[in-house]
Amino acid sequence: MKKMPIPVVQRLTKYLVYVQDICKEDIVWVSSNEIAQALSLTSSTVRQDLSHLEISGISKRGYETAILQRVLCRELGADKTVNAVIVGAGNLGRALALHGEFGRRGFGICAIFDSNTDLIGEKIEGIEISSMEKLKEIVKKRKIDIGMIAVPASAAQSVADLLVSAGVKGLLNLTLSHVCPAGNAVVVDTRIIANLQELLYLMRAKDSIGSGVSARKT
Amino acid sequence: MKKMPIPVVQRLTKYLVYVQDICKEDIVWVSSNEIAQALSLTSSTVRQDLSHLEISGISKRGYETAILQRVLCRELGADKTVNAVIVGAGNLGRALALHGEFGRRGFGICAIFDSNTDLIGEKIEGIEISSMEKLKEIVKKRKIDIGMIAVPASAAQSVADLLVSAGVKGLLNLTLSHVCPAGNAVVVDTRIIANLQELLYLMRAKDSIGSGVSARKT
DNA sequence: TAGATTGTTAATCGATTAACAATC
DNA sequence: TAGATTGTTAATCGATTAACAATC
């Protein structure tokens, strides 16, 4: 029951989205095979993953969608609101603040910080941009758990350190550079640009566009 | 030399960012151990990964940063510009269009599409928002390779199908729902929200915040 | 009952780590 | 030369897949 492997956790987040969808369509039962089909997985993987949860399926029917949704929510912590702040009020930071999905998923953006003093006081979605000097105070006072780093790559590490010293427990790094997990905070990278490069590699691997480097060896 | 595992490709993108950084600082040599330290890896992993590349290090010195950078660029296709379009001119789509990092990394945003006719004609960073009806034509004419999906989750699959039928070879899915790879296009998910849930799980696993569900079993 | 689907164990597959000879 | 670092092989570790008895 304890300590799921990361790949399992990542798939659970997919199951949750899918199950929420079909719940809305009033589908009551779902089998491991249906989940697998919908998410391009195998039913074996799905059953293996779900075995980490406090849920039992029923032969010939599968899993009750409502229960599955509830259990997944609880396991992923999606049933509680978590307080987060965004550092960096550039395009990315703003998009995050404006992106309604966070709120819907239980992530409450409590504040936005930026080092550009011209921006201080401006409001985004009702959330005021504050100065970096106030970060520590606000994070402490409002019991912020998560900091999202949306600053230029070169500032990422110092912002991470500041957030952790202010008491944040988890960091979402939207930068493309590596952030060393200071203290015992956890860091997860979003890696949008790395994802694009990964995509490019997969595309070329598939039908060998480009490069044309014929593995000269011997 | 062919077909690297995905985890290796993902790390190569990190190496590239790091090596570009230290190149700018005029550092000429870097050892597997230094790379490992900087990116929270082991030197063994780094050497294993670099063995997939057409590069040789030198005992006692390591790898020449300039060469390493060049080889990584080539391997990841980061040395050529790739044409991409964004579908969805909401907050996320706009942030992507405005995010200079794409351009700097060789991803040229050629067009933005949206189904909201009120937005057609508006310009973002000099790129005009076009109607969905023009997608096929523009993708074909401008030889677009990559489509970024920044629409509501419910529309993701149909947008994906449209992009693929227009000739796109790769899809970056910014939605939180699963996109089935149509045709032989490749899909990579960014999963920002899933990343947040993963982060939350890791945070709780670390110092057991929340849940408090004591694995009742037997 | 017959057939479908779970839950779980065992087998396979793949990735990471360790170790060490080669080499600069 | 001595010591550091590569490149690579082998060992370990972990995740996915296959298989199948249990069960509804």
Short mmCIF file of N, CA, C and O in Angstrom, two decimals, chain A residues 1-49:
data_model
loop_
_atom_site.label_atom_id
_atom_site.label_comp_id
_atom_site.label_asym_id
_atom_site.label_seq_id
_atom_site.Cartn_x
_atom_site.Cartn_y
_atom_site.Cartn_z
N MET A 1 0.84 -1.22 0.00
CA MET A 1 0.00 0.00 0.00
C MET A 1 0.87 1.26 0.00
O MET A 1 0.49 2.30 -0.50
N LYS A 2 2.06 1.16 0.55
CA LYS A 2 2.91 2.35 0.62
C LYS A 2 3.82 2.49 -0.60
O LYS A 2 4.12 1.51 -1.26
N LYS A 3 4.28 3.72 -0.82
CA LYS A 3 5.34 4.01 -1.76
C LYS A 3 5.15 3.38 -3.15
O LYS A 3 5.78 2.38 -3.49
N MET A 4 4.30 3.99 -3.90
CA MET A 4 4.14 3.51 -5.28
C MET A 4 5.31 3.99 -6.13
O MET A 4 5.83 5.08 -5.90
N PRO A 5 5.66 3.23 -7.13
CA PRO A 5 6.67 3.70 -8.08
C PRO A 5 6.13 4.91 -8.84
O PRO A 5 4.93 5.02 -9.07
N ILE A 6 7.02 5.80 -9.22
CA ILE A 6 6.63 7.02 -9.93
C ILE A 6 5.82 6.74 -11.20
O ILE A 6 4.80 7.40 -11.42
N PRO A 7 6.22 5.78 -12.01
CA PRO A 7 5.42 5.53 -13.22
C PRO A 7 3.97 5.19 -12.88
O PRO A 7 3.06 5.57 -13.62
N VAL A 8 3.77 4.52 -11.77
CA VAL A 8 2.41 4.18 -11.36
C VAL A 8 1.65 5.45 -11.01
O VAL A 8 0.52 5.67 -11.45
N VAL A 9 2.28 6.31 -10.21
CA VAL A 9 1.64 7.57 -9.82
C VAL A 9 1.25 8.37 -11.06
O VAL A 9 0.15 8.91 -11.16
N GLN A 10 2.14 8.41 -12.02
CA GLN A 10 1.86 9.17 -13.24
C GLN A 10 0.66 8.60 -13.99
O GLN A 10 -0.16 9.34 -14.51
N ARG A 11 0.57 7.29 -14.00
CA ARG A 11 -0.59 6.71 -14.69
C ARG A 11 -1.86 6.93 -13.89
O ARG A 11 -2.93 7.14 -14.46
N LEU A 12 -1.76 6.90 -12.57
CA LEU A 12 -2.96 7.15 -11.75
C LEU A 12 -3.57 8.50 -12.09
O LEU A 12 -4.79 8.64 -12.13
N THR A 13 -2.73 9.49 -12.35
CA THR A 13 -3.28 10.81 -12.71
C THR A 13 -4.05 10.72 -14.02
O THR A 13 -5.03 11.42 -14.21
N LYS A 14 -3.63 9.85 -14.90
CA LYS A 14 -4.36 9.67 -16.16
C LYS A 14 -5.68 8.95 -15.92
O LYS A 14 -6.70 9.28 -16.52
N TYR A 15 -5.62 7.93 -15.06
CA TYR A 15 -6.84 7.20 -14.75
C TYR A 15 -7.88 8.15 -14.17
O TYR A 15 -9.05 8.07 -14.50
N LEU A 16 -7.40 9.03 -13.29
CA LEU A 16 -8.34 9.95 -12.64
C LEU A 16 -9.06 10.81 -13.67
O LEU A 16 -10.29 10.93 -13.65
N VAL A 17 -8.32 11.39 -14.58
CA VAL A 17 -8.93 12.23 -15.61
C VAL A 17 -9.95 11.43 -16.42
O VAL A 17 -11.08 11.87 -16.65
N TYR A 18 -9.56 10.23 -16.80
CA TYR A 18 -10.45 9.40 -17.60
C TYR A 18 -11.71 9.01 -16.83
O TYR A 18 -12.82 9.09 -17.34
N VAL A 19 -11.52 8.60 -15.58
CA VAL A 19 -12.66 8.15 -14.79
C VAL A 19 -13.61 9.30 -14.51
O VAL A 19 -14.83 9.14 -14.53
N GLN A 20 -13.05 10.49 -14.28
CA GLN A 20 -13.92 11.66 -14.09
C GLN A 20 -14.76 11.90 -15.33
O GLN A 20 -15.94 12.23 -15.25
N ASP A 21 -14.14 11.73 -16.49
CA ASP A 21 -14.87 11.90 -17.76
C ASP A 21 -16.05 10.95 -17.86
O ASP A 21 -17.17 11.36 -18.13
N ILE A 22 -15.77 9.67 -17.66
CA ILE A 22 -16.85 8.69 -17.86
C ILE A 22 -17.87 8.74 -16.73
O ILE A 22 -19.03 8.42 -16.94
N CYS A 23 -17.44 9.19 -15.56
CA CYS A 23 -18.40 9.39 -14.48
C CYS A 23 -19.45 10.42 -14.90
O CYS A 23 -20.63 10.26 -14.66
N LYS A 24 -18.98 11.47 -15.52
CA LYS A 24 -19.88 12.52 -15.98
C LYS A 24 -20.87 12.00 -17.01
O LYS A 24 -21.97 12.51 -17.14
N GLU A 25 -20.45 10.98 -17.74
CA GLU A 25 -21.34 10.37 -18.74
C GLU A 25 -22.23 9.29 -18.11
O GLU A 25 -22.84 8.50 -18.83
N ASP A 26 -22.24 9.25 -16.79
CA ASP A 26 -23.07 8.30 -16.05
C ASP A 26 -22.76 6.84 -16.33
O ASP A 26 -23.63 5.98 -16.25
N ILE A 27 -21.51 6.59 -16.64
CA ILE A 27 -21.09 5.20 -16.79
C ILE A 27 -20.72 4.71 -15.40
O ILE A 27 -19.98 5.37 -14.66
N VAL A 28 -21.27 3.56 -15.00
CA VAL A 28 -21.14 3.10 -13.63
C VAL A 28 -20.01 2.11 -13.44
O VAL A 28 -19.36 2.07 -12.41
N TRP A 29 -19.79 1.29 -14.46
CA TRP A 29 -18.73 0.29 -14.35
C TRP A 29 -17.70 0.48 -15.45
O TRP A 29 -18.04 0.84 -16.58
N VAL A 30 -16.45 0.18 -15.10
CA VAL A 30 -15.41 0.24 -16.12
C VAL A 30 -14.42 -0.90 -15.86
O VAL A 30 -14.07 -1.19 -14.72
N SER A 31 -14.03 -1.58 -16.91
CA SER A 31 -13.10 -2.70 -16.74
C SER A 31 -11.66 -2.24 -16.98
O SER A 31 -11.43 -1.20 -17.60
N SER A 32 -10.73 -3.02 -16.50
CA SER A 32 -9.32 -2.69 -16.70
C SER A 32 -9.02 -2.59 -18.19
O SER A 32 -8.20 -1.78 -18.61
N ASN A 33 -9.70 -3.41 -18.95
CA ASN A 33 -9.45 -3.41 -20.38
C ASN A 33 -9.96 -2.12 -21.05
O ASN A 33 -9.30 -1.57 -21.93
N GLU A 34 -11.11 -1.64 -20.59
CA GLU A 34 -11.62 -0.38 -21.15
C GLU A 34 -10.70 0.79 -20.83
O GLU A 34 -10.41 1.63 -21.69
N ILE A 35 -10.23 0.83 -19.60
CA ILE A 35 -9.29 1.89 -19.22
C ILE A 35 -8.05 1.80 -20.09
O ILE A 35 -7.56 2.80 -20.64
N ALA A 36 -7.56 0.57 -20.24
CA ALA A 36 -6.35 0.35 -21.03
C ALA A 36 -6.53 0.85 -22.46
O ALA A 36 -5.68 1.58 -22.99
N GLN A 37 -7.64 0.48 -23.07
CA GLN A 37 -7.91 0.91 -24.45
C GLN A 37 -7.91 2.42 -24.57
O GLN A 37 -7.30 2.99 -25.46
N ALA A 38 -8.60 3.06 -23.61
CA ALA A 38 -8.76 4.51 -23.68
C ALA A 38 -7.43 5.23 -23.53
O ALA A 38 -7.24 6.32 -24.06
N LEU A 39 -6.50 4.62 -22.80
CA LEU A 39 -5.25 5.33 -22.50
C LEU A 39 -4.03 4.70 -23.16
O LEU A 39 -2.90 4.99 -22.78
N SER A 40 -4.27 3.83 -24.14
CA SER A 40 -3.16 3.18 -24.85
C SER A 40 -2.23 2.43 -23.91
O SER A 40 -1.01 2.59 -23.96
N LEU A 41 -2.83 1.61 -23.05
CA LEU A 41 -2.05 0.78 -22.13
C LEU A 41 -2.51 -0.66 -22.26
O LEU A 41 -3.33 -0.97 -23.11
N THR A 42 -1.98 -1.53 -21.41
CA THR A 42 -2.49 -2.90 -21.39
C THR A 42 -3.32 -3.10 -20.12
O THR A 42 -3.10 -2.41 -19.11
N SER A 43 -4.26 -4.03 -20.19
CA SER A 43 -5.13 -4.25 -19.04
C SER A 43 -4.32 -4.77 -17.85
O SER A 43 -4.65 -4.53 -16.70
N SER A 44 -3.27 -5.46 -18.16
CA SER A 44 -2.40 -5.99 -17.11
C SER A 44 -1.79 -4.84 -16.30
O SER A 44 -1.78 -4.87 -15.07
N THR A 45 -1.29 -3.87 -17.00
CA THR A 45 -0.71 -2.70 -16.33
C THR A 45 -1.76 -2.01 -15.46
O THR A 45 -1.48 -1.65 -14.31
N VAL A 46 -2.94 -1.86 -16.01
CA VAL A 46 -3.99 -1.16 -15.27
C VAL A 46 -4.33 -1.91 -13.98
O VAL A 46 -4.38 -1.32 -12.90
N ARG A 47 -4.51 -3.22 -14.08
CA ARG A 47 -4.85 -3.98 -12.87
C ARG A 47 -3.71 -3.93 -11.86
O ARG A 47 -3.93 -3.78 -10.66
N GLN A 48 -2.51 -4.07 -12.37
CA GLN A 48 -1.35 -3.99 -11.49
C GLN A 48 -1.33 -2.64 -10.76
O GLN A 48 -1.12 -2.58 -9.55
N ASP A 49 -1.58 -1.58 -11.49
CA ASP A 49 -1.56 -0.24 -10.90
C ASP A 49 -2.67 -0.10 -9.85
O ASP A 49 -2.44 0.43 -8.76
#
